[in-house]
Amino acid sequence: MGIQNYKTTNIPQMNLHEYQGKELLKSYGVAIQEGMVADTVDEAVEAYKKLNEETGTEVAVVKAQIHAGGRGKGGGVKLVKNEAELRETADSILGMMLKTPQTPGGLEGSGKLVRKILVAEDAYRPDFDACKEYYISILMDRERKSNVIIHSTEGGMDIETVAEETPHLVHKEYIDPELGLLPFQSRKVAFNLGLSGKAFKEMVKFITKLYNAFTGSDASLFEINPCLQTADDRIVAVDCKVTLDDNALFRHKDLAEMRDVHEEDPTEVEAKSYGLNYVKLDGNVGCMVNGAGLAMATMDIIKLSGGEPANFLDVGGTADAARVEQAFRIILKDPNVKAILINIFGGIVRCDRVAQGVVDAYKNMGNIEVPIIVRLQGTNADIAKTIIDESGLAVHSAILLQDAADLVKEVVG
């Protein structure tokens, strides 16, 4: 997902499949590797025949459509030279559990089920050796508060490896948010990639249209790898990874409809259906908070106390019994959770109502085996602590954040 330091973790986002990302790019005039999506072998054959008619060649590429990179390493991208190969390849890829370095557990994990494939043209024809691959991505640099175009001549490779071993080959062009992308910056990208003549002009157009697509779709990441210079000096997006800002999808109903819940964590999907903002992590202490900033601070205090946050869960401004109960159930789906820290700041929400909600939810769910620490601060915090302490339930209460941290350290060990 681009260079490690620029990852936008814990920010609500929606990933697109390659074929969906290419549709988006094409709508903005970006040149792409043409192809058609299929979810059955027969549909793949029909797509292959149409592609054959349009391109005049029987060579095509079959690509598994999952939300993970490195598909070729797991056997999810294959070249076919005739209809028989196409049928055999489509049959082998559709329905397979594809394992890549980016699927859950990596190459040793369970992988992801392939439900769709993209039958695409061979963009490298007619002269493979005359083609050149580049890396291009656009994302936000939060430290500089501006978008950045990261580009390199080392296309087709893991950009993290390139950045670590040959950092001088990775270039960054920062875009002023008020001015937007200026013409000289598109030319600078093409110059940094060593292009000239027709290829230079084509890259300038490509970058300009790509940036328009990025801002126009409220994306948080575009990654084109490889971006191909063809034998006749056209610039084409052969692969693309697109991540959209979840918070901006209300402005893009058409893009929101592209969400594929099969590719998302089932627990996160369930949480979203209840209006909960949940992100699963790898730790042992579950978090339940109201507010993203408080969630980040809570995760920090858990780490400082010797634990590791197991999730990011924001219940929002309505922490009533029903909402708290759903949040409990979501957190407890993770078998790694050894304790739950509830950290609520009562501004508009009264702490005593939250406390009663915790008690009611606890009783409704029956026996909860993991320790629960409740820290309520703000309006009626003292009353809330009394409600928790007198509930007779195995719940630890705290008012100060440090007290909560000490309790986390005690119960987690």
mmCIF file of C-alpha atoms in Angstrom:
data_model
loop_
_atom_site.group_PDB
_atom_site.id
_atom_site.type_symbol
_atom_site.label_atom_id
_atom_site.label_comp_id
_atom_site.label_asym_id
_atom_site.label_seq_id
_atom_site.Cartn_x
_atom_site.Cartn_y
_atom_site.Cartn_z
ATOM 1 C CA MET A 1 0.000 0.000 0.000
ATOM 2 C CA GLY A 2 2.678 2.414 -0.943
ATOM 3 C CA ILE A 3 5.684 3.304 1.178
ATOM 4 C CA GLN A 4 5.218 2.180 4.781
ATOM 5 C CA ASN A 5 5.512 5.641 6.361
ATOM 6 C CA TYR A 6 2.579 6.900 4.338
ATOM 7 C CA LYS A 7 0.080 4.218 5.282
ATOM 8 C CA THR A 8 -3.240 5.611 6.495
ATOM 9 C CA THR A 9 -4.037 2.999 9.121
ATOM 10 C CA ASN A 10 -7.139 3.242 11.343
ATOM 11 C CA ILE A 11 -8.740 5.736 8.986
ATOM 12 C CA PRO A 12 -12.152 4.593 7.664
ATOM 13 C CA GLN A 13 -11.636 3.626 4.036
ATOM 14 C CA MET A 14 -13.037 1.467 1.264
ATOM 15 C CA ASN A 15 -10.932 -0.539 -1.170
ATOM 16 C CA LEU A 16 -11.889 -1.184 -4.779
ATOM 17 C CA HIS A 17 -11.105 -4.210 -6.900
ATOM 18 C CA GLU A 18 -8.671 -3.691 -9.757
ATOM 19 C CA TYR A 19 -11.436 -3.742 -12.368
ATOM 20 C CA GLN A 20 -13.451 -1.186 -10.395
ATOM 21 C CA GLY A 21 -10.428 1.058 -9.959
ATOM 22 C CA LYS A 22 -9.762 0.921 -13.675
ATOM 23 C CA GLU A 23 -13.365 1.857 -14.424
ATOM 24 C CA LEU A 24 -12.907 4.887 -12.189
ATOM 25 C CA LEU A 25 -9.645 5.875 -13.876
ATOM 26 C CA LYS A 26 -11.118 5.434 -17.348
ATOM 27 C CA SER A 27 -14.023 7.748 -16.478
ATOM 28 C CA TYR A 28 -11.421 10.497 -15.971
ATOM 29 C CA GLY A 29 -9.658 9.749 -19.247
ATOM 30 C CA VAL A 30 -6.752 7.762 -17.781
ATOM 31 C CA ALA A 31 -5.427 5.139 -20.194
ATOM 32 C CA ILE A 32 -5.842 1.627 -18.762
ATOM 33 C CA GLN A 33 -5.199 -1.985 -19.665
ATOM 34 C CA GLU A 34 -8.616 -2.897 -21.091
ATOM 35 C CA GLY A 35 -10.436 -5.938 -19.792
ATOM 36 C CA MET A 36 -13.752 -7.447 -18.723
ATOM 37 C CA VAL A 37 -14.750 -8.937 -15.405
ATOM 38 C CA ALA A 38 -16.297 -12.393 -15.028
ATOM 39 C CA ASP A 39 -17.504 -14.526 -12.141
ATOM 40 C CA THR A 40 -18.040 -17.786 -14.062
ATOM 41 C CA VAL A 41 -15.940 -19.710 -16.569
ATOM 42 C CA ASP A 42 -18.528 -19.179 -19.315
ATOM 43 C CA GLU A 43 -18.503 -15.416 -18.704
ATOM 44 C CA ALA A 44 -14.707 -15.493 -18.851
ATOM 45 C CA VAL A 45 -14.814 -17.255 -22.226
ATOM 46 C CA GLU A 46 -17.253 -14.661 -23.591
ATOM 47 C CA ALA A 47 -15.052 -11.856 -22.296
ATOM 48 C CA TYR A 48 -12.024 -13.496 -23.921
ATOM 49 C CA LYS A 49 -13.774 -13.752 -27.283
ATOM 50 C CA LYS A 50 -14.832 -10.092 -27.216
ATOM 51 C CA LEU A 51 -11.330 -9.041 -26.214
ATOM 52 C CA ASN A 52 -9.908 -11.165 -29.023
ATOM 53 C CA GLU A 53 -12.149 -9.403 -31.552
ATOM 54 C CA GLU A 54 -11.164 -5.964 -30.274
ATOM 55 C CA THR A 55 -7.421 -6.531 -29.986
ATOM 56 C CA GLY A 56 -6.813 -8.989 -32.804
ATOM 57 C CA THR A 57 -4.721 -11.286 -30.631
ATOM 58 C CA GLU A 58 -5.498 -14.456 -28.688
ATOM 59 C CA VAL A 59 -3.060 -13.606 -25.902
ATOM 60 C CA ALA A 60 -4.758 -12.346 -22.739
ATOM 61 C CA VAL A 61 -4.143 -12.098 -19.015
ATOM 62 C CA VAL A 62 -6.379 -13.618 -16.340
ATOM 63 C CA LYS A 63 -6.268 -11.798 -12.998
ATOM 64 C CA ALA A 64 -7.879 -12.838 -9.713
ATOM 65 C CA GLN A 65 -9.894 -10.014 -8.161
ATOM 66 C CA ILE A 66 -9.264 -9.789 -4.425
ATOM 67 C CA HIS A 67 -8.295 -6.929 -2.143
ATOM 68 C CA ALA A 68 -4.635 -7.862 -1.811
ATOM 69 C CA GLY A 69 -1.387 -7.256 -3.651
ATOM 70 C CA GLY A 70 1.110 -9.846 -4.800
ATOM 71 C CA ARG A 71 -1.529 -11.898 -6.622
ATOM 72 C CA GLY A 72 0.964 -13.120 -9.183
ATOM 73 C CA LYS A 73 3.124 -14.663 -6.457
ATOM 74 C CA GLY A 74 0.216 -16.842 -5.394
ATOM 75 C CA GLY A 75 -0.778 -17.942 -8.881
ATOM 76 C CA GLY A 76 -3.584 -15.420 -9.264
ATOM 77 C CA VAL A 77 -2.289 -13.771 -12.464
ATOM 78 C CA LYS A 78 -1.647 -15.904 -15.566
ATOM 79 C CA LEU A 79 -1.047 -15.380 -19.266
ATOM 80 C CA VAL A 80 -3.159 -17.445 -21.683
ATOM 81 C CA LYS A 81 -2.585 -17.935 -25.413
ATOM 82 C CA ASN A 82 -5.779 -19.587 -26.599
ATOM 83 C CA GLU A 83 -9.348 -20.333 -25.577
ATOM 84 C CA ALA A 84 -8.518 -23.742 -24.125
ATOM 85 C CA GLU A 85 -5.880 -22.219 -21.831
ATOM 86 C CA LEU A 86 -8.301 -19.465 -20.908
ATOM 87 C CA ARG A 87 -11.006 -21.924 -19.898
ATOM 88 C CA GLU A 88 -8.575 -24.044 -17.865
ATOM 89 C CA THR A 89 -7.019 -21.018 -16.148
ATOM 90 C CA ALA A 90 -10.358 -19.390 -15.334
ATOM 91 C CA ASP A 91 -11.606 -22.661 -13.862
ATOM 92 C CA SER A 92 -8.494 -23.010 -11.680
ATOM 93 C CA ILE A 93 -8.493 -19.424 -10.373
ATOM 94 C CA LEU A 94 -12.217 -18.946 -9.755
ATOM 95 C CA GLY A 95 -13.068 -20.431 -6.379
ATOM 96 C CA MET A 96 -9.466 -20.847 -5.252
ATOM 97 C CA MET A 97 -8.241 -19.647 -1.852
ATOM 98 C CA LEU A 98 -5.547 -17.297 -3.103
ATOM 99 C CA LYS A 99 -2.611 -16.762 -0.748
ATOM 100 C CA THR A 100 -0.370 -13.734 -1.214
ATOM 101 C CA PRO A 101 2.005 -11.812 1.069
ATOM 102 C CA GLN A 102 -0.898 -9.425 1.761
ATOM 103 C CA THR A 103 -3.734 -11.873 2.467
ATOM 104 C CA PRO A 104 -4.517 -12.780 6.120
ATOM 105 C CA GLY A 105 -1.603 -14.790 7.473
ATOM 106 C CA GLY A 106 0.478 -14.205 4.346
ATOM 107 C CA LEU A 107 1.561 -17.137 2.201
ATOM 108 C CA GLU A 108 1.108 -19.441 5.198
ATOM 109 C CA GLY A 109 -2.401 -18.192 6.007
ATOM 110 C CA SER A 110 -5.849 -19.187 4.827
ATOM 111 C CA GLY A 111 -5.899 -16.814 1.847
ATOM 112 C CA LYS A 112 -8.920 -15.161 0.211
ATOM 113 C CA LEU A 113 -11.647 -16.742 -1.881
ATOM 114 C CA VAL A 114 -11.562 -15.605 -5.525
ATOM 115 C CA ARG A 115 -15.092 -14.794 -6.658
ATOM 116 C CA LYS A 116 -14.279 -12.757 -9.770
ATOM 117 C CA ILE A 117 -11.566 -12.619 -12.397
ATOM 118 C CA LEU A 118 -10.515 -9.930 -14.849
ATOM 119 C CA VAL A 119 -9.792 -11.053 -18.407
ATOM 120 C CA ALA A 120 -7.482 -8.337 -19.705
ATOM 121 C CA GLU A 121 -5.563 -7.484 -22.848
ATOM 122 C CA ASP A 122 -1.856 -8.166 -23.164
ATOM 123 C CA ALA A 123 -0.676 -4.559 -22.786
ATOM 124 C CA TYR A 124 2.927 -5.566 -23.510
ATOM 125 C CA ARG A 125 2.329 -6.547 -27.129
ATOM 126 C CA PRO A 126 3.799 -6.472 -29.732
ATOM 127 C CA ASP A 127 7.268 -6.037 -28.224
ATOM 128 C CA PHE A 128 7.650 -6.989 -24.570
ATOM 129 C CA ASP A 129 11.329 -6.005 -24.437
ATOM 130 C CA ALA A 130 10.565 -2.471 -25.655
ATOM 131 C CA CYS A 131 8.166 -1.820 -22.766
ATOM 132 C CA LYS A 132 9.190 -0.137 -19.518
ATOM 133 C CA GLU A 133 7.504 -0.305 -16.097
ATOM 134 C CA TYR A 134 7.178 2.566 -13.615
ATOM 135 C CA TYR A 135 5.714 2.979 -10.146
ATOM 136 C CA ILE A 136 3.278 5.831 -9.452
ATOM 137 C CA SER A 137 1.105 6.476 -6.410
ATOM 138 C CA ILE A 138 -0.821 9.418 -5.024
ATOM 139 C CA LEU A 139 -1.719 9.741 -1.366
ATOM 140 C CA MET A 140 -1.803 12.220 1.483
ATOM 141 C CA ASP A 141 1.279 13.126 3.489
ATOM 142 C CA ARG A 142 -0.315 14.018 6.810
ATOM 143 C CA GLU A 143 2.820 15.607 8.230
ATOM 144 C CA ARG A 144 3.038 18.067 5.342
ATOM 145 C CA LYS A 145 -0.747 18.351 5.044
ATOM 146 C CA SER A 146 -0.555 17.906 1.297
ATOM 147 C CA ASN A 147 -0.960 15.227 -1.332
ATOM 148 C CA VAL A 148 2.185 13.641 -2.706
ATOM 149 C CA ILE A 149 2.920 11.874 -5.989
ATOM 150 C CA ILE A 150 5.441 9.104 -5.325
ATOM 151 C CA HIS A 151 7.111 7.827 -8.480
ATOM 152 C CA SER A 152 9.977 5.576 -9.428
ATOM 153 C CA THR A 153 11.577 3.948 -12.445
ATOM 154 C CA GLU A 154 11.448 0.643 -10.535
ATOM 155 C CA GLY A 155 7.918 -0.344 -11.458
ATOM 156 C CA GLY A 156 6.645 -3.851 -10.817
ATOM 157 C CA MET A 157 8.627 -4.167 -7.588
ATOM 158 C CA ASP A 158 7.648 -3.714 -3.936
ATOM 159 C CA ILE A 159 8.122 0.010 -3.424
ATOM 160 C CA GLU A 160 9.039 -0.547 0.239
ATOM 161 C CA THR A 161 12.037 -2.609 -0.885
ATOM 162 C CA VAL A 162 13.042 0.007 -3.454
ATOM 163 C CA ALA A 163 12.780 2.782 -0.847
ATOM 164 C CA GLU A 164 14.906 0.834 1.607
ATOM 165 C CA GLU A 165 17.618 -0.418 -0.728
ATOM 166 C CA THR A 166 17.758 2.331 -3.382
ATOM 167 C CA PRO A 167 16.035 5.420 -1.909
ATOM 168 C CA HIS A 168 17.507 7.693 -4.602
ATOM 169 C CA LEU A 169 15.216 5.967 -7.105
ATOM 170 C CA VAL A 170 12.077 7.066 -5.278
ATOM 171 C CA HIS A 171 10.898 10.604 -6.049
ATOM 172 C CA LYS A 172 8.194 12.620 -4.312
ATOM 173 C CA GLU A 173 6.314 15.585 -5.697
ATOM 174 C CA TYR A 174 4.255 17.464 -3.087
ATOM 175 C CA ILE A 175 1.076 19.203 -4.220
ATOM 176 C CA ASP A 176 -0.020 22.444 -2.565
ATOM 177 C CA PRO A 177 -3.663 21.836 -1.494
ATOM 178 C CA GLU A 178 -4.683 25.370 -2.453
ATOM 179 C CA LEU A 179 -2.980 25.487 -5.836
ATOM 180 C CA GLY A 180 -3.522 21.893 -6.847
ATOM 181 C CA LEU A 181 -1.339 20.086 -9.376
ATOM 182 C CA LEU A 182 0.524 22.615 -11.520
ATOM 183 C CA PRO A 183 1.645 21.850 -15.101
ATOM 184 C CA PHE A 184 5.344 22.029 -14.267
ATOM 185 C CA GLN A 185 4.876 19.333 -11.615
ATOM 186 C CA SER A 186 3.468 16.834 -14.105
ATOM 187 C CA ARG A 187 6.421 17.585 -16.362
ATOM 188 C CA LYS A 188 8.787 17.137 -13.427
ATOM 189 C CA VAL A 189 7.414 13.653 -12.736
ATOM 190 C CA ALA A 190 7.949 12.691 -16.385
ATOM 191 C CA PHE A 191 11.469 14.132 -16.265
ATOM 192 C CA ASN A 192 12.322 12.221 -13.070
ATOM 193 C CA LEU A 193 11.266 9.018 -14.826
ATOM 194 C CA GLY A 194 13.728 9.716 -17.636
ATOM 195 C CA LEU A 195 11.120 10.077 -20.357
ATOM 196 C CA SER A 196 11.396 12.065 -23.558
ATOM 197 C CA GLY A 197 9.515 12.716 -26.770
ATOM 198 C CA LYS A 198 6.056 11.189 -27.125
ATOM 199 C CA ALA A 199 6.375 9.157 -23.901
ATOM 200 C CA PHE A 200 7.158 12.369 -21.971
ATOM 201 C CA LYS A 201 4.028 14.096 -23.286
ATOM 202 C CA GLU A 202 1.892 11.016 -22.632
ATOM 203 C CA MET A 203 3.141 10.771 -19.040
ATOM 204 C CA VAL A 204 2.326 14.448 -18.429
ATOM 205 C CA LYS A 205 -1.246 13.813 -19.596
ATOM 206 C CA PHE A 206 -1.410 10.587 -17.572
ATOM 207 C CA ILE A 207 -0.314 12.271 -14.316
ATOM 208 C CA THR A 208 -2.692 15.199 -14.804
ATOM 209 C CA LYS A 209 -5.712 12.968 -15.409
ATOM 210 C CA LEU A 210 -4.693 10.569 -12.632
ATOM 211 C CA TYR A 211 -4.514 13.428 -10.125
ATOM 212 C CA ASN A 212 -7.909 14.714 -11.259
ATOM 213 C CA ALA A 213 -9.330 11.236 -10.642
ATOM 214 C CA PHE A 214 -7.707 11.114 -7.198
ATOM 215 C CA THR A 215 -9.144 14.415 -6.005
ATOM 216 C CA GLY A 216 -12.429 13.992 -7.847
ATOM 217 C CA SER A 217 -13.180 10.682 -6.156
ATOM 218 C CA ASP A 218 -12.011 11.768 -2.675
ATOM 219 C CA ALA A 219 -9.509 8.914 -2.677
ATOM 220 C CA SER A 220 -6.917 8.359 0.031
ATOM 221 C CA LEU A 221 -4.674 6.207 -2.188
ATOM 222 C CA PHE A 222 -4.040 5.541 -5.853
ATOM 223 C CA GLU A 223 -1.262 3.075 -6.609
ATOM 224 C CA ILE A 224 -0.395 2.265 -10.223
ATOM 225 C CA ASN A 225 2.144 -0.530 -10.292
ATOM 226 C CA PRO A 226 3.126 -1.129 -12.929
ATOM 227 C CA CYS A 227 2.474 1.983 -14.953
ATOM 228 C CA LEU A 228 3.556 0.871 -18.418
ATOM 229 C CA GLN A 229 5.324 2.652 -21.241
ATOM 230 C CA THR A 230 4.308 0.560 -24.253
ATOM 231 C CA ALA A 231 6.417 -0.195 -27.312
ATOM 232 C CA ASP A 232 4.716 2.705 -29.134
ATOM 233 C CA ASP A 233 5.284 5.078 -26.157
ATOM 234 C CA ARG A 234 1.765 5.119 -24.750
ATOM 235 C CA ILE A 235 1.397 5.305 -20.940
ATOM 236 C CA VAL A 236 -1.047 2.763 -19.519
ATOM 237 C CA ALA A 237 -2.204 1.714 -16.029
ATOM 238 C CA VAL A 238 -1.668 -2.060 -16.074
ATOM 239 C CA ASP A 239 -2.632 -2.545 -12.439
ATOM 240 C CA CYS A 240 -4.190 -0.202 -9.932
ATOM 241 C CA LYS A 241 -5.042 -0.141 -6.265
ATOM 242 C CA VAL A 242 -7.665 2.397 -5.192
ATOM 243 C CA THR A 243 -8.628 3.246 -1.630
ATOM 244 C CA LEU A 244 -11.472 5.702 -1.026
ATOM 245 C CA ASP A 245 -12.161 7.849 2.027
ATOM 246 C CA ASP A 246 -15.176 6.256 3.718
ATOM 247 C CA ASN A 247 -16.191 9.600 5.181
ATOM 248 C CA ALA A 248 -16.625 11.108 1.699
ATOM 249 C CA LEU A 249 -18.708 8.317 0.153
ATOM 250 C CA PHE A 250 -21.938 10.229 0.768
ATOM 251 C CA ARG A 251 -20.763 12.421 -2.124
ATOM 252 C CA HIS A 252 -20.169 9.408 -4.380
ATOM 253 C CA LYS A 253 -23.187 7.115 -4.337
ATOM 254 C CA ASP A 254 -21.934 5.285 -7.429
ATOM 255 C CA LEU A 255 -18.600 4.493 -5.786
ATOM 256 C CA ALA A 256 -20.241 3.484 -2.500
ATOM 257 C CA GLU A 257 -22.187 0.825 -4.416
ATOM 258 C CA MET A 258 -18.869 -0.779 -5.407
ATOM 259 C CA ARG A 259 -18.205 -1.946 -1.835
ATOM 260 C CA ASP A 260 -17.536 -5.676 -1.677
ATOM 261 C CA VAL A 261 -18.275 -6.798 1.878
ATOM 262 C CA HIS A 262 -16.899 -10.265 1.101
ATOM 263 C CA GLU A 263 -13.431 -8.696 1.034
ATOM 264 C CA GLU A 264 -13.787 -6.985 4.401
ATOM 265 C CA ASP A 265 -13.406 -8.343 7.911
ATOM 266 C CA PRO A 266 -16.834 -9.848 8.829
ATOM 267 C CA THR A 267 -16.686 -8.364 12.310
ATOM 268 C CA GLU A 268 -15.975 -4.892 10.926
ATOM 269 C CA VAL A 269 -18.899 -5.278 8.524
ATOM 270 C CA GLU A 270 -21.196 -6.286 11.384
ATOM 271 C CA ALA A 271 -20.006 -3.363 13.492
ATOM 272 C CA LYS A 272 -20.684 -0.950 10.641
ATOM 273 C CA SER A 273 -24.270 -2.244 10.420
ATOM 274 C CA TYR A 274 -24.763 -1.128 14.044
ATOM 275 C CA GLY A 275 -23.195 2.277 13.415
ATOM 276 C CA LEU A 276 -20.010 1.347 15.287
ATOM 277 C CA ASN A 277 -16.590 2.362 13.989
ATOM 278 C CA TYR A 278 -14.523 -0.783 14.552
ATOM 279 C CA VAL A 279 -11.062 -1.801 13.368
ATOM 280 C CA LYS A 280 -9.559 -5.109 14.478
ATOM 281 C CA LEU A 281 -5.945 -5.065 15.702
ATOM 282 C CA ASP A 282 -3.567 -7.748 16.976
ATOM 283 C CA GLY A 283 -3.478 -7.055 20.722
ATOM 284 C CA ASN A 284 -5.111 -8.438 23.878
ATOM 285 C CA VAL A 285 -7.028 -5.477 25.378
ATOM 286 C CA GLY A 286 -10.356 -4.506 23.833
ATOM 287 C CA CYS A 287 -11.194 -0.784 23.667
ATOM 288 C CA MET A 288 -14.611 0.857 23.802
ATOM 289 C CA VAL A 289 -14.594 4.658 23.595
ATOM 290 C CA ASN A 290 -16.590 7.604 22.290
ATOM 291 C CA GLY A 291 -14.498 9.655 19.887
ATOM 292 C CA ALA A 292 -11.587 8.816 17.594
ATOM 293 C CA GLY A 293 -9.131 11.052 19.447
ATOM 294 C CA LEU A 294 -9.989 9.410 22.758
ATOM 295 C CA ALA A 295 -9.591 6.017 21.070
ATOM 296 C CA MET A 296 -6.048 6.859 20.004
ATOM 297 C CA ALA A 297 -5.184 8.093 23.504
ATOM 298 C CA THR A 298 -6.723 4.945 25.006
ATOM 299 C CA MET A 299 -4.639 2.707 22.761
ATOM 300 C CA ASP A 300 -1.531 4.642 23.778
ATOM 301 C CA ILE A 301 -2.258 4.207 27.479
ATOM 302 C CA ILE A 302 -2.831 0.477 26.969
ATOM 303 C CA LYS A 303 0.590 0.126 25.357
ATOM 304 C CA LEU A 304 2.239 2.181 28.100
ATOM 305 C CA SER A 305 0.634 -0.157 30.631
ATOM 306 C CA GLY A 306 2.198 -3.218 29.036
ATOM 307 C CA GLY A 307 -0.798 -4.375 27.008
ATOM 308 C CA GLU A 308 -1.578 -4.214 23.314
ATOM 309 C CA PRO A 309 -4.839 -2.817 21.903
ATOM 310 C CA ALA A 310 -6.999 -5.509 20.313
ATOM 311 C CA ASN A 311 -9.220 -3.101 18.439
ATOM 312 C CA PHE A 312 -10.289 0.456 17.718
ATOM 313 C CA LEU A 313 -13.979 0.807 18.588
ATOM 314 C CA ASP A 314 -15.799 4.136 18.688
ATOM 315 C CA VAL A 315 -19.419 3.930 19.871
ATOM 316 C CA GLY A 316 -20.018 7.554 18.922
ATOM 317 C CA GLY A 317 -22.232 9.907 20.856
ATOM 318 C CA THR A 318 -24.926 7.380 21.805
ATOM 319 C CA ALA A 319 -23.587 5.005 24.447
ATOM 320 C CA ASP A 320 -26.905 3.505 25.607
ATOM 321 C CA ALA A 321 -27.404 -0.085 26.806
ATOM 322 C CA ALA A 322 -28.243 -1.490 23.353
ATOM 323 C CA ARG A 323 -25.233 0.147 21.710
ATOM 324 C CA VAL A 324 -22.879 -0.872 24.524
ATOM 325 C CA GLU A 325 -24.156 -4.442 24.343
ATOM 326 C CA GLN A 326 -23.491 -4.646 20.602
ATOM 327 C CA ALA A 327 -20.024 -3.199 21.179
ATOM 328 C CA PHE A 328 -19.354 -5.849 23.847
ATOM 329 C CA ARG A 329 -20.420 -8.621 21.493
ATOM 330 C CA ILE A 330 -18.220 -7.295 18.687
ATOM 331 C CA ILE A 331 -15.143 -7.035 20.925
ATOM 332 C CA LEU A 332 -15.660 -10.476 22.463
ATOM 333 C CA LYS A 333 -15.700 -12.129 19.031
ATOM 334 C CA ASP A 334 -11.920 -11.758 19.163
ATOM 335 C CA PRO A 335 -10.522 -14.737 21.141
ATOM 336 C CA ASN A 336 -7.312 -12.800 21.850
ATOM 337 C CA VAL A 337 -9.100 -10.271 24.072
ATOM 338 C CA LYS A 338 -8.047 -10.774 27.717
ATOM 339 C CA ALA A 339 -9.592 -7.574 29.107
ATOM 340 C CA ILE A 340 -11.850 -4.718 27.990
ATOM 341 C CA LEU A 341 -11.209 -1.065 28.760
ATOM 342 C CA ILE A 342 -14.237 1.230 28.438
ATOM 343 C CA ASN A 343 -13.100 4.850 28.332
ATOM 344 C CA ILE A 344 -15.964 7.334 27.936
ATOM 345 C CA PHE A 345 -15.859 11.108 28.212
ATOM 346 C CA GLY A 346 -19.263 12.421 29.162
ATOM 347 C CA GLY A 347 -19.787 15.802 27.579
ATOM 348 C CA ILE A 348 -23.151 15.720 25.885
ATOM 349 C CA VAL A 349 -23.545 12.106 27.024
ATOM 350 C CA ARG A 350 -24.073 11.799 30.792
ATOM 351 C CA CYS A 351 -21.690 9.355 32.463
ATOM 352 C CA ASP A 352 -24.398 7.928 34.749
ATOM 353 C CA ARG A 353 -26.457 6.905 31.718
ATOM 354 C CA VAL A 354 -23.417 5.258 30.179
ATOM 355 C CA ALA A 355 -22.701 3.430 33.438
ATOM 356 C CA GLN A 356 -26.276 2.167 33.598
ATOM 357 C CA GLY A 357 -25.945 1.091 29.987
ATOM 358 C CA VAL A 358 -22.816 -0.924 30.846
ATOM 359 C CA VAL A 359 -24.562 -2.605 33.782
ATOM 360 C CA ASP A 360 -27.678 -3.423 31.729
ATOM 361 C CA ALA A 361 -25.625 -4.752 28.831
ATOM 362 C CA TYR A 362 -23.521 -6.881 31.178
ATOM 363 C CA LYS A 363 -26.663 -8.424 32.707
ATOM 364 C CA ASN A 364 -28.270 -9.019 29.308
ATOM 365 C CA MET A 365 -25.220 -10.872 28.044
ATOM 366 C CA GLY A 366 -24.895 -13.097 31.080
ATOM 367 C CA ASN A 367 -21.472 -14.264 32.172
ATOM 368 C CA ILE A 368 -18.575 -12.286 30.645
ATOM 369 C CA GLU A 369 -15.351 -14.058 31.480
ATOM 370 C CA VAL A 370 -12.820 -11.324 30.687
ATOM 371 C CA PRO A 371 -12.187 -8.462 33.158
ATOM 372 C CA ILE A 372 -13.885 -5.163 32.346
ATOM 373 C CA ILE A 373 -12.441 -1.790 33.341
ATOM 374 C CA VAL A 374 -14.719 1.225 33.099
ATOM 375 C CA ARG A 375 -13.322 4.748 33.188
ATOM 376 C CA LEU A 376 -15.975 7.466 32.954
ATOM 377 C CA GLN A 377 -15.047 11.122 33.102
ATOM 378 C CA GLY A 378 -17.177 14.216 32.675
ATOM 379 C CA THR A 379 -20.811 14.945 33.507
ATOM 380 C CA ASN A 380 -21.976 12.917 36.570
ATOM 381 C CA ALA A 381 -18.773 10.861 36.623
ATOM 382 C CA ASP A 382 -18.999 10.345 40.414
ATOM 383 C CA ILE A 383 -22.567 9.062 40.150
ATOM 384 C CA ALA A 384 -21.456 6.763 37.343
ATOM 385 C CA LYS A 385 -18.686 5.299 39.481
ATOM 386 C CA THR A 386 -21.183 4.608 42.258
ATOM 387 C CA ILE A 387 -23.504 2.811 39.836
ATOM 388 C CA ILE A 388 -20.643 0.586 38.655
ATOM 389 C CA ASP A 389 -19.308 -0.085 42.173
ATOM 390 C CA GLU A 390 -22.740 -0.959 43.575
ATOM 391 C CA SER A 391 -23.839 -3.097 40.631
ATOM 392 C CA GLY A 392 -22.397 -6.253 42.167
ATOM 393 C CA LEU A 393 -20.811 -7.117 38.826
ATOM 394 C CA ALA A 394 -17.184 -8.017 38.236
ATOM 395 C CA VAL A 395 -16.429 -4.619 36.759
ATOM 396 C CA HIS A 396 -13.551 -2.374 37.810
ATOM 397 C CA SER A 397 -14.244 1.366 37.836
ATOM 398 C CA ALA A 398 -11.891 4.326 37.561
ATOM 399 C CA ILE A 399 -12.150 8.077 37.151
ATOM 400 C CA LEU A 400 -8.564 9.037 36.308
ATOM 401 C CA LEU A 401 -6.971 7.689 33.156
ATOM 402 C CA GLN A 402 -3.905 6.634 35.134
ATOM 403 C CA ASP A 403 -6.129 4.580 37.444
ATOM 404 C CA ALA A 404 -7.557 2.824 34.384
ATOM 405 C CA ALA A 405 -4.041 2.213 33.085
ATOM 406 C CA ASP A 406 -2.978 0.681 36.411
ATOM 407 C CA LEU A 407 -6.006 -1.627 36.339
ATOM 408 C CA VAL A 408 -5.151 -2.703 32.786
ATOM 409 C CA LYS A 409 -1.627 -3.538 33.919
ATOM 410 C CA GLU A 410 -2.989 -5.467 36.887
ATOM 411 C CA VAL A 411 -5.505 -7.618 35.005
ATOM 412 C CA VAL A 412 -3.349 -8.268 31.965
ATOM 413 C CA GLY A 413 -0.231 -8.954 33.975
#
